[in-house]
XYZ file of C-alpha atoms in Angstrom:
636
model
C 0.541 -19.473 33.998
C -1.310 -22.291 30.878
C 1.027 -24.511 28.995
C -0.512 -22.891 26.374
C 0.258 -18.952 27.903
C 4.003 -20.002 28.352
C 4.301 -21.310 24.772
C 2.723 -17.656 23.203
C 5.350 -15.538 25.834
C 8.306 -17.782 24.502
C 7.611 -17.140 20.909
C 7.057 -13.555 21.725
C 10.428 -13.496 23.738
C 12.243 -14.998 20.512
C 12.059 -11.784 18.732
C 14.747 -9.201 19.749
C 13.430 -5.950 19.261
C 15.597 -4.377 22.410
C 18.789 -3.681 20.235
C 18.479 -0.169 20.586
C 21.616 1.984 19.092
C 22.876 3.800 16.077
C 25.284 4.568 14.007
C 28.919 5.432 15.189
C 29.914 8.552 13.793
C 33.683 9.796 14.507
C 35.300 13.175 14.488
C 38.279 14.050 14.932
C 38.535 17.565 13.880
C 40.010 16.870 10.586
C 37.587 15.857 7.294
C 37.600 13.509 5.843
C 37.770 13.883 1.351
C 36.338 10.059 1.345
C 33.523 8.009 3.383
C 35.583 5.545 5.592
C 34.361 2.975 8.301
C 33.914 -0.268 9.917
C 31.378 -2.461 9.549
C 31.693 -4.401 12.906
C 29.906 -6.998 15.362
C 28.338 -5.145 18.145
C 29.385 -8.411 20.969
C 28.379 -5.580 23.938
C 25.159 -3.964 22.006
C 26.590 -0.407 22.879
C 26.828 0.640 19.189
C 30.780 1.574 19.212
C 33.422 -0.140 17.906
C 35.624 -1.137 20.665
C 39.198 -3.064 20.359
C 37.971 -6.143 20.824
C 35.059 -6.228 18.219
C 35.669 -7.653 14.778
C 34.930 -6.308 11.905
C 32.433 -7.975 9.025
C 33.444 -8.789 5.753
C 31.714 -8.592 2.480
C 29.381 -6.050 3.542
C 27.760 -4.171 0.755
C 28.050 -0.241 1.539
C 27.126 2.839 -0.744
C 26.841 6.303 -1.150
C 23.967 6.290 -3.490
C 25.702 5.236 -6.431
C 28.370 3.054 -5.723
C 28.863 0.375 -4.091
C 31.580 -2.178 -2.060
C 31.590 -4.656 0.139
C 33.453 -4.256 3.159
C 37.154 -5.633 3.604
C 38.198 -9.051 5.176
C 38.579 -6.242 8.391
C 34.987 -4.683 7.812
C 36.503 -1.861 6.706
C 35.265 0.356 3.685
C 35.736 3.334 1.162
C 33.919 5.332 -0.944
C 33.759 8.443 -2.737
C 31.866 10.934 -0.562
C 29.607 13.588 -2.024
C 27.920 16.509 -0.541
C 24.027 15.212 -0.414
C 24.424 11.642 0.121
C 22.978 9.294 1.883
C 25.543 6.634 3.202
C 24.109 3.136 4.167
C 24.937 -0.031 4.320
C 22.904 -3.482 2.921
C 21.880 -5.449 5.942
C 23.245 -8.717 4.997
C 21.009 -11.903 6.094
C 21.606 -13.517 9.817
C 22.400 -10.001 11.118
C 20.004 -7.064 12.150
C 21.031 -3.334 12.983
C 20.649 -1.155 15.335
C 17.084 0.019 15.746
C 15.342 3.709 16.956
C 13.402 3.411 20.291
C 10.136 3.381 17.633
C 11.990 0.647 15.917
C 13.023 2.196 12.887
C 16.578 -0.036 11.561
C 19.634 2.737 11.752
C 21.521 1.203 8.667
C 22.406 5.059 7.628
C 24.390 8.046 7.973
C 22.473 10.608 6.514
C 25.295 14.024 4.929
C 24.318 17.107 3.503
C 26.799 19.571 3.976
C 25.324 22.789 4.115
C 21.478 21.634 4.965
C 18.369 21.901 3.382
C 17.086 25.087 2.217
C 13.967 26.680 3.884
C 11.723 24.277 4.612
C 8.698 24.463 6.101
C 9.173 20.795 8.326
C 12.841 21.732 8.736
C 14.302 18.945 5.928
C 17.847 18.331 7.173
C 20.371 20.030 9.308
C 24.137 21.007 8.394
C 25.683 17.957 8.598
C 29.627 20.148 8.250
C 32.211 18.012 6.936
C 32.062 14.285 6.356
C 32.710 12.771 9.780
C 36.500 10.944 10.288
C 34.643 7.486 10.195
C 31.422 5.959 9.758
C 30.594 2.554 11.683
C 27.960 0.676 10.999
C 27.237 -2.282 14.317
C 25.125 -5.627 13.797
C 24.661 -8.109 15.723
C 23.466 -11.910 15.232
C 19.951 -12.496 14.019
C 18.903 -16.139 13.154
C 16.181 -15.296 11.716
C 16.687 -18.252 8.570
C 14.678 -18.433 5.626
C 11.367 -18.666 6.766
C 9.919 -15.331 7.663
C 7.027 -12.760 7.431
C 6.304 -8.920 6.472
C 3.551 -7.084 6.947
C 2.640 -4.832 4.158
C 0.410 -1.785 4.464
C -0.005 0.694 1.559
C -0.973 4.732 2.056
C -2.222 5.155 6.021
C -2.342 8.992 4.369
C -3.706 10.445 7.837
C -4.271 14.544 6.643
C -5.250 15.058 10.495
C -4.502 13.979 13.924
C -8.229 12.447 13.587
C -7.254 10.211 10.975
C -3.905 9.601 13.088
C -6.398 7.923 15.412
C -7.452 5.793 12.805
C -4.281 4.538 12.231
C -4.313 3.517 16.031
C -7.246 1.902 16.082
C -5.831 -0.368 12.608
C -2.459 -0.371 12.084
C -1.633 -0.339 15.993
C -4.463 -2.028 16.933
C -2.870 -4.991 14.662
C 0.361 -4.274 15.771
C -0.367 -4.485 19.524
C -2.302 -7.916 19.410
C -0.144 -9.667 16.504
C 1.992 -12.365 17.388
C 5.661 -11.146 15.457
C 7.461 -14.141 16.284
C 7.890 -14.533 12.767
C 7.654 -11.040 11.480
C 11.164 -9.791 10.346
C 9.948 -6.434 8.682
C 6.845 -3.914 8.485
C 7.038 -2.111 5.237
C 4.797 1.054 4.264
C 4.534 1.757 0.249
C 4.663 5.372 0.651
C 1.981 8.030 1.845
C 2.852 7.470 5.094
C 1.910 10.846 6.106
C -0.748 12.972 4.088
C 1.241 16.386 3.444
C 2.018 17.558 7.338
C 4.876 15.822 7.647
C 5.347 17.242 11.531
C 2.547 13.989 12.211
C 5.919 11.852 11.451
C 6.546 11.483 15.327
C 3.050 10.621 16.479
C 3.015 8.282 13.665
C 6.404 6.297 15.113
C 5.131 5.997 18.038
C 1.756 4.245 16.990
C 3.780 1.587 14.797
C 6.289 1.110 16.797
C 4.126 -0.887 19.334
C 4.385 -3.682 17.114
C 8.150 -4.433 18.458
C 8.730 -5.234 14.146
C 11.416 -3.377 12.359
C 9.650 -1.074 9.954
C 10.727 0.112 6.664
C 9.173 2.678 4.162
C 9.512 4.574 0.795
C 8.431 8.143 0.112
C 4.983 9.182 -1.604
C 3.890 11.893 -3.629
C 1.947 13.029 0.176
C 5.397 12.518 1.903
C 7.226 15.341 0.288
C 8.801 18.820 0.549
C 6.171 20.486 -1.106
C 8.199 23.282 -0.764
C 11.130 21.886 -2.122
C 12.248 23.863 -5.397
C 14.180 20.782 -6.803
C 13.939 16.963 -6.633
C 17.489 16.872 -4.627
C 15.882 18.288 -1.650
C 11.924 17.196 -2.107
C 12.585 14.111 0.398
C 14.640 15.759 3.041
C 12.649 15.679 5.776
C 11.586 11.889 5.033
C 15.418 11.075 5.132
C 15.891 13.089 8.443
C 12.939 10.848 9.833
C 12.922 7.606 8.183
C 16.725 7.775 6.329
C 17.475 6.796 2.743
C 14.484 6.935 0.465
C 16.578 4.398 -1.711
C 18.303 1.497 -0.132
C 18.478 -2.487 0.246
C 18.377 -5.105 2.950
C 18.672 -8.821 3.091
C 16.628 -11.572 5.071
C 17.212 -15.196 4.383
C 17.299 -15.686 0.528
C 15.219 -12.364 -0.066
C 16.722 -8.707 -1.021
C 14.783 -6.190 -0.546
C 15.317 -3.085 -2.886
C 13.692 0.086 -1.466
C 12.873 2.912 -4.571
C 12.305 5.933 -5.152
C 9.814 6.339 -8.232
C 8.308 10.090 -6.958
C 10.167 13.137 -8.614
C 8.936 16.357 -7.333
C 8.817 19.016 -8.916
C 9.114 17.534 -12.185
C 7.802 20.695 -14.269
C 10.798 21.609 -16.133
C 12.553 17.763 -15.838
C 10.024 15.554 -17.794
C 8.764 15.987 -21.063
C 4.907 15.859 -20.118
C 2.270 18.597 -20.330
C 1.604 17.932 -16.171
C 5.595 18.956 -15.763
C 5.247 22.104 -18.461
C 7.235 25.270 -16.050
C 4.151 27.326 -16.244
C 1.851 24.089 -14.204
C 1.891 24.028 -10.934
C 4.286 22.367 -9.266
C 3.935 18.300 -8.959
C 5.125 14.746 -9.303
C 5.973 12.418 -11.560
C 6.347 8.186 -11.128
C 9.997 7.905 -11.986
C 13.302 6.716 -11.130
C 16.282 8.882 -11.621
C 19.000 8.287 -13.805
C 21.714 8.296 -10.225
C 19.156 5.124 -8.404
C 19.414 3.250 -11.842
C 22.823 3.356 -11.871
C 22.523 2.621 -8.040
C 20.648 -0.539 -8.276
C 22.364 -1.725 -11.043
C 25.465 -1.796 -8.826
C 23.642 -3.006 -6.123
C 22.065 -6.179 -8.134
C 25.774 -6.897 -9.381
C 26.726 -7.827 -5.377
C 23.813 -10.109 -5.665
C 23.696 -13.857 -6.257
C 21.377 -14.196 -9.290
C 19.036 -17.270 -7.394
C 18.013 -14.424 -4.873
C 13.845 -12.992 -5.016
C 14.334 -9.378 -5.642
C 11.525 -7.950 -3.729
C 10.977 -3.870 -4.991
C 9.161 -1.652 -2.763
C 7.901 1.462 -4.402
C 4.937 3.877 -3.698
C 4.145 4.784 -7.088
C 3.008 1.694 -8.853
C 5.333 0.302 -11.745
C 1.867 -0.154 -13.717
C -1.882 0.281 -12.397
C -5.166 -1.402 -13.889
C -7.179 1.598 -12.698
C -4.533 3.867 -13.885
C -3.314 2.529 -17.449
C -2.867 5.855 -19.467
C -2.109 7.520 -16.826
C 2.093 8.565 -16.754
C 1.778 10.260 -13.712
C 0.613 7.419 -11.443
C 2.301 4.652 -13.107
C 6.625 4.463 -13.301
C 6.978 6.058 -16.850
C 10.898 4.837 -17.079
C 9.970 1.319 -16.606
C 11.356 -0.240 -19.385
C 15.208 1.123 -18.018
C 14.189 -1.083 -14.611
C 13.099 -3.991 -16.469
C 16.800 -4.161 -18.146
C 17.891 -3.723 -14.629
C 16.322 -6.979 -13.127
C 15.179 -9.097 -16.464
C 16.025 -12.329 -15.751
C 16.152 -12.374 -12.406
C 12.980 -13.701 -10.029
C 10.992 -10.323 -9.060
C 8.117 -9.368 -6.850
C 7.383 -5.156 -7.175
C 4.786 -4.175 -3.983
C 3.247 -0.523 -4.850
C 0.399 1.531 -3.106
C -0.963 4.889 -4.369
C -3.893 3.771 -6.057
C -5.544 3.023 -3.032
C -6.905 -0.267 -4.535
C -5.856 -3.923 -4.424
C -4.195 -4.891 -7.817
C -2.423 -8.894 -8.549
C -0.550 -8.390 -11.893
C 0.937 -11.275 -13.053
C 4.013 -11.838 -15.602
C 2.061 -11.452 -19.308
C -0.623 -9.245 -18.418
C -1.490 -6.339 -19.592
C -4.193 -3.322 -20.192
C -4.478 -1.093 -23.100
C -1.790 2.287 -21.911
C 1.048 0.849 -20.598
C 3.210 1.029 -23.772
C 2.173 4.440 -24.099
C 2.845 5.450 -20.593
C 5.732 3.369 -19.548
C 7.304 2.142 -22.783
C 6.603 -1.105 -21.583
C 3.982 -4.191 -22.809
C 3.058 -7.133 -20.952
C 4.240 -6.962 -17.277
C 7.754 -9.123 -16.640
C 7.189 -10.022 -12.939
C 4.996 -10.059 -10.731
C 3.560 -6.726 -9.225
C 1.061 -6.343 -6.332
C -0.959 -3.294 -5.377
C -1.374 -3.481 -1.816
C -4.124 -1.053 -1.128
C -4.710 1.601 1.619
C -4.920 1.759 5.216
C -6.971 4.737 5.023
C -8.722 2.769 1.819
C -11.074 6.053 -0.115
C -8.531 8.296 2.056
C -10.757 7.625 5.228
C -13.929 8.511 3.812
C -17.463 7.466 4.115
C -20.091 6.482 7.647
C -18.300 4.923 10.488
C -17.972 1.394 10.653
C -18.985 -1.032 13.953
C -15.290 -0.016 15.002
C -15.573 4.255 15.127
C -13.045 4.287 11.548
C -14.779 5.617 8.030
C -15.454 2.019 6.052
C -13.736 4.057 2.567
C -14.228 1.006 0.731
C -11.284 0.931 -1.723
C -12.117 1.929 -5.381
C -11.872 -1.481 -6.913
C -14.318 -2.770 -4.225
C -12.020 -3.940 -2.067
C -12.248 -3.140 1.604
C -9.689 -1.383 3.846
C -6.735 -3.541 4.651
C -3.001 -4.832 4.147
C -1.362 -7.645 2.924
C 1.183 -10.608 4.453
C 3.634 -12.329 3.017
C 5.496 -15.346 4.033
C 8.459 -16.125 2.839
C 10.206 -19.578 2.565
C 13.583 -19.622 0.533
C 13.474 -17.861 -2.448
C 9.447 -18.390 -2.582
C 6.728 -16.698 -1.076
C 2.862 -16.521 -0.752
C 1.149 -13.340 -0.162
C -2.380 -12.796 1.442
C -4.849 -10.150 1.967
C -6.215 -9.223 5.101
C -9.238 -7.206 5.836
C -8.748 -5.160 9.333
C -11.180 -6.204 12.196
C -12.068 -9.559 9.938
C -10.923 -13.103 10.036
C -8.164 -14.118 7.636
C -10.093 -16.427 5.494
C -12.395 -13.352 4.647
C -11.715 -12.520 0.941
C -14.804 -12.512 -1.172
C -18.009 -10.794 -1.198
C -20.729 -11.140 -3.743
C -23.795 -9.568 -5.015
C -26.326 -9.711 -7.670
C -26.719 -7.249 -10.951
C -30.236 -7.393 -11.764
C -31.510 -4.906 -14.493
C -33.411 -2.830 -11.041
C -29.775 -2.590 -9.604
C -28.042 -1.486 -13.137
C -31.219 1.178 -13.528
C -30.378 2.356 -9.378
C -26.687 2.437 -10.464
C -26.853 4.462 -13.393
C -28.785 7.162 -11.713
C -26.319 6.936 -8.598
C -23.422 7.421 -11.332
C -25.252 10.213 -14.031
C -25.968 12.179 -9.783
C -22.435 12.053 -9.020
C -21.033 13.027 -12.731
C -22.842 16.339 -12.425
C -22.578 16.551 -8.558
C -19.590 15.336 -6.651
C -18.734 16.783 -3.818
C -22.028 18.466 -2.688
C -24.676 17.219 -0.693
C -27.189 19.907 -0.137
C -29.571 18.622 -3.120
C -31.494 15.454 -2.555
C -29.789 12.692 -4.505
C -30.814 10.576 -7.623
C -31.453 7.659 -5.255
C -29.906 6.327 -1.914
C -29.439 2.869 -0.513
C -32.927 2.805 0.199
C -34.310 2.871 -3.393
C -32.297 -0.285 -3.894
C -34.399 -2.410 -1.927
C -33.776 -5.724 -0.631
C -30.622 -6.668 -2.533
C -30.819 -10.540 -2.323
C -34.712 -10.827 -3.423
C -34.977 -11.656 -6.913
C -38.141 -11.105 -9.182
C -39.107 -13.770 -12.154
C -38.764 -10.702 -14.548
C -35.233 -10.017 -12.913
C -34.049 -13.441 -14.059
C -35.683 -12.919 -17.623
C -33.619 -9.550 -17.794
C -30.575 -10.868 -17.371
C -29.218 -11.268 -13.615
C -26.035 -11.971 -12.551
C -23.736 -13.228 -9.937
C -20.924 -10.198 -9.815
C -17.672 -11.648 -7.356
C -15.112 -9.375 -6.135
C -12.444 -11.397 -4.707
C -9.883 -8.617 -3.363
C -6.544 -10.439 -3.411
C -7.788 -12.105 -7.007
C -5.813 -12.677 -9.956
C -5.526 -13.845 -13.307
C -4.552 -17.563 -11.564
C -7.866 -17.030 -9.260
C -10.596 -19.251 -10.054
C -14.480 -18.447 -8.602
C -17.005 -21.465 -8.497
C -20.907 -20.506 -7.913
C -23.448 -22.925 -7.223
C -27.251 -22.682 -6.731
C -28.623 -25.287 -4.883
C -25.974 -27.472 -6.019
C -26.061 -26.722 -9.484
C -22.645 -24.936 -10.303
C -22.922 -21.794 -12.902
C -19.706 -20.991 -14.990
C -17.786 -17.683 -13.618
C -15.354 -15.987 -15.515
C -12.950 -12.682 -14.949
C -14.515 -9.430 -16.203
C -11.101 -7.997 -17.158
C -8.239 -10.672 -18.596
C -4.920 -8.635 -18.733
C -4.439 -9.644 -22.327
C -4.302 -5.514 -23.276
C -7.785 -4.794 -23.601
C -8.934 -1.112 -21.716
C -10.568 -0.808 -18.313
C -13.907 -1.621 -18.678
C -16.196 0.711 -16.262
C -20.070 1.226 -16.085
C -22.951 -0.452 -14.453
C -22.013 -3.399 -16.716
C -18.792 -3.583 -14.560
C -19.859 -2.220 -11.296
C -19.599 -3.756 -8.149
C -23.094 -4.438 -6.222
C -21.805 -4.794 -2.490
C -19.267 -1.738 -2.697
C -21.583 0.384 -4.603
C -24.109 0.040 -2.231
C -21.845 1.083 0.599
C -20.344 3.911 -1.243
C -24.051 5.137 -2.419
C -25.176 7.424 1.020
C -23.379 8.612 3.616
C -25.027 9.945 6.517
C -22.040 11.227 8.061
C -21.945 14.780 5.617
C -25.038 15.562 7.596
C -23.940 15.372 10.638
C -24.615 18.424 12.714
C -24.746 19.129 16.340
C -25.878 22.612 18.468
C -22.332 22.136 20.487
C -20.074 21.362 17.728
C -21.796 23.666 15.179
C -20.024 24.089 11.298
C -16.472 22.651 13.807
C -18.264 19.270 13.438
C -20.410 19.182 11.148
C -19.610 16.384 8.450
C -15.834 15.458 8.069
C -12.837 16.512 6.226
C -10.160 14.675 3.563
C -7.175 15.859 2.074
C -6.090 19.160 2.857
C -9.084 19.756 4.984
C -11.361 19.325 1.916
C -15.062 19.349 3.434
C -17.406 16.619 3.097
C -20.653 18.482 4.351
C -24.347 19.716 3.473
C -27.888 19.226 3.918
C -28.723 15.970 2.757
C -26.690 12.460 3.309
C -25.316 11.450 -0.211
C -23.214 9.045 -2.411
C -19.166 9.164 -2.244
C -17.207 11.257 -5.102
C -17.852 10.221 -8.573
C -14.287 8.958 -8.593
C -14.404 7.161 -5.719
C -17.647 4.423 -6.562
C -16.764 0.557 -7.627
C -17.962 1.341 -11.271
C -14.879 -1.186 -12.523
C -12.626 -3.587 -10.756
C -9.765 -6.128 -12.357
C -10.840 -8.686 -9.586
C -14.397 -9.239 -10.465
C -15.816 -12.022 -11.198
C -19.099 -12.561 -13.162
C -21.744 -15.544 -12.555
C -25.027 -15.652 -14.709
C -27.843 -16.435 -12.715
C -30.530 -19.338 -14.693
C -33.253 -17.196 -16.702
C -35.941 -19.244 -14.849
C -35.240 -20.644 -10.361
C -38.554 -21.823 -8.757
C -40.091 -18.911 -6.510
C -38.769 -19.867 -2.851
C -35.718 -19.075 -0.955
C -32.333 -20.745 -2.550
C -28.944 -21.340 -1.369
C -25.890 -20.188 -3.020
C -22.084 -21.742 -2.152
C -18.684 -19.716 -3.649
C -16.008 -20.836 -3.569
C -12.606 -18.916 -4.708
C -9.045 -21.170 -5.345
C -6.198 -18.685 -5.086
C -3.092 -18.929 -7.239
C -1.202 -20.906 -4.554
C -4.338 -23.652 -4.123
C -6.087 -22.390 -0.952
C -9.776 -22.478 -1.394
C -12.123 -20.088 0.506
C -16.334 -20.535 0.775
C -19.412 -18.714 1.720
C -23.067 -20.376 1.647
C -25.949 -17.908 1.655
C -29.587 -17.558 0.507
C -31.524 -15.387 -1.496
C -35.504 -15.259 -2.404
C -36.889 -15.486 -5.843
C -40.686 -13.923 -5.855
C -42.791 -13.404 -8.616
C -43.548 -10.085 -7.343
C -41.751 -7.767 -5.308
C -43.576 -7.438 -2.070
C -44.413 -3.640 -0.071
C -41.405 -3.598 1.886
C -43.062 -1.404 4.361
C -45.393 -1.856 7.086
C -48.719 -2.667 5.850
C -52.286 -0.708 7.546
C -54.840 -3.191 8.205
C -58.033 -1.609 8.156
């Protein structure tokens, strides 16, 4: 074996994924009226508290409301509820047992009479509270420098889409050097409503041999639950508490449940009316807020708090919506006020960087808050735009996201209480961080026809569309008329923020670039003037909707998204209207000079992120007096 291979093998072996076990549950025949037990050092790694194994003092234990620390002998005692999650906050320097699928075992789900009759089973009756619930730990020398990978919205509705999860996240984790990776975080919508897929999903993700932490999304719900108390019961059975905390290094991670279902008759919004179809709302329950306040009372003020949720705390793309933001965010702000905080969320199938002090119109009305009080990252979606569109070179739908970003995930590197975040496109190099295209008068005329057509016919593919990608022509071929009629470079920096910079130079001469959304309280700008030319071109024409075969017939025609919604017809056409990238919070505009000499020109684009990291790319484009005929020229 070469030295390089020996070093690689050593690095991978350093990650201990072999501690497979469970929480110890002791039934002695006598029901307990209090939750009691031990947190102990599992020296022989058998998940049982043996007589010679010592207790661990100072570990946080909770019943979902109260929080206590273990005594000097490792024991704890808490009030008990008939329906509760009993869990520890994994302390830094320790590791909990893992299931075979790499799900940390830090909890006991107690639901005395079990779930009501639910399609996916929920939680079986646990009966009376056990006499003791003991939590084993082993030492974990991870230190203060580590990495977590963050994935938003895999959301597979079918086994075909579960295969796409394997080809993206599964492939990534199979190849990834996880020696410094301490956690995988999934920001909700793990499933697409069919919770029977959980076991296969677990097997796919377990290939990474890294502890996994999940929060529930609105597509992880027991949709037949009649109250919020039972709505995440199947999630709890499979993954554990719907809200919890754990420590790694100097970071205190907090998983939150901000999906209330059903909200009907509970929240005072028209969509939550009692005569409306059962639906969800973005809100954090009062009991959970009590728990969070009790939890943070035990956390030193200098530690970084990382809040994990599904529905964004606030959002650019849904800035006027209550349902798609956290409508009691003001209460959360009060609890974390003065603490260094990072928020990670999913849900919108967009990548968004929202920095402290930024704001967009609608937040005050929807969430009762003004400018953002902590840094939030909306992490995009593994599924992109719901696994839609044509297949790429890897056999996976391109599914470009609504703000123009490709499908991808985040890597967050922690060092003490500091961090850097990096968005990484699936199957691409890490330094691929943006794309750029020209917004010409010709493009805007084409885009206007596309948007008008999809607004009138979105979801049907039996009419000849107004325009396709063929009508756009060569997007890197500009005419003198284009330049005279106002043309700019639109640069989509997928992880761009207020503190990012973009520099564009043409043949060595720099032209100014500015972000089209300032985040200073303005509304969301949308339309052809704010469209992403590259993303819109990809989204404009889907051939797969018209695929047919004599073997498969209608059974294999087109494709489906969501709960079997068919995307098929006789004519290739665009994605649905609300999928199209006619707005973005991370789009920069650089106006071209009104005169450029005909010929081939060089363009270099450099973006520098909020951490000072720069990424560049150089391309060429042509300027011509008139557009050449793009077709074969028949000669006499």
